Amino acid sequence: MSESSDPRLPSARSAPTVPYASYLRVYEPLAAFAEPERTHWASYALRGAIPTAQDELRRSLSDLVRVPVVGVPAHESADAFTAEVDGVLLVCPWRTRLRGWLALQELVENFPLPVLDAALPPVTRRRAAQEYERWRERNPDARPWIRTAVWQVPLRWFVLFSDEEREYAPGERLRYRTPMVQARRRLARGLRTLREADGFGVLAEGLVEVGSWLEEFHPRSMVELDYGGLVYALSPDRLAADRSARDVAVGIAALRAGDAVGAAEAYEELVDRWREVRERLFAN
């Protein structure tokens, strides 16, 4: 496997890094895209320096400090992440505008109104919601290629990967990559096991939602879990010892074998481990 986009291009090394966010991405083959987008991505991949995840996040944050605040970009991004697997070009479009609309919906659902009003004025949110509604009418089947989590990696994401697919380069990246067919197979087996057990309903519901999302993509796609900025926010020792995909697999295997106690212990240990990371959100 080779890549045409590196997680640490010169721009990422020379500028301050933005921590906190992790990502679940789908890279699709060019055959999954209709023209003229297919030609655009084929030409795009031939460029020299392709922007990184840190570049994308910095652009998003720069909109939030403008006056007036830009809650969602006015135009969709023409950028993407790319990878080459067995000689096949795979593309993961940023779709920053779409993801901005979806993130704004999550903010409205999860944050107190006074906090929202201070960060994004009601008129800005109302305008963004109206724009999204009009856009959605024209693009009813649109979906993001990238999912983002802040100060965590959701445990349901780890179900898609095996420990053997873990790639760790200290100070650079921690990620997993797997073919779509493997991700779907692991998700289906894990979901079947969780549904047959008691006490794992939340995790099972999360897997159903992830599975529905994965079904939208080409079967020859690649799925990537990227720790993103968490590589800069957590200590090297913490990252080197992190084998969360293996631990999730061990817990599901214990459930499958009828060891409910062992599975519960493994799950609670994982929840506690990632709760410690999420609590940094509230640290000074």
PDB file of C-alpha atoms in Angstrom, residues 21 37 51 60 68 79 104-105 108 118 146 156 161 164 189 198 205 242 261 264 273:
ATOM      1  CA  ALA A  21     -10.158  15.468  16.603  1.00  0.00           C
ATOM      2  CA  GLU A  37     -16.032  14.619 -10.557  1.00  0.00           C
ATOM      3  CA  PRO A  51      -3.545  19.301   1.994  1.00  0.00           C
ATOM      4  CA  SER A  60     -12.558  25.418   9.488  1.00  0.00           C
ATOM      5  CA  PRO A  68     -19.016  38.040  11.172  1.00  0.00           C
ATOM      6  CA  ASP A  79     -10.105  18.963  -1.822  1.00  0.00           C
ATOM      7  CA  LEU A 104     -24.012  22.428  13.376  1.00  0.00           C
ATOM      8  CA  GLN A 105     -27.015  20.143  13.878  1.00  0.00           C
ATOM      9  CA  VAL A 108     -27.773  22.540  18.441  1.00  0.00           C
ATOM     10  CA  ALA A 118     -22.198  33.185  22.184  1.00  0.00           C
ATOM     11  CA  ILE A 146     -15.568  11.570   6.833  1.00  0.00           C
ATOM     12  CA  ARG A 156     -17.874   1.372  17.852  1.00  0.00           C
ATOM     13  CA  PHE A 161     -10.529  -3.109  12.466  1.00  0.00           C
ATOM     14  CA  GLU A 164      -2.788  -6.275  12.820  1.00  0.00           C
ATOM     15  CA  ARG A 189     -20.371 -10.371  13.304  1.00  0.00           C
ATOM     16  CA  ASP A 198     -27.475  -8.062  27.622  1.00  0.00           C
ATOM     17  CA  GLU A 205     -27.167   0.907  18.272  1.00  0.00           C
ATOM     18  CA  ASP A 242      -3.134   1.828  23.087  1.00  0.00           C
ATOM     19  CA  VAL A 261     -18.261 -11.228  32.993  1.00  0.00           C
ATOM     20  CA  ALA A 264     -18.153  -6.603  30.733  1.00  0.00           C
ATOM     21  CA  ARG A 273      -9.709   4.632  29.420  1.00  0.00           C
TER      22      ARG A 273
END
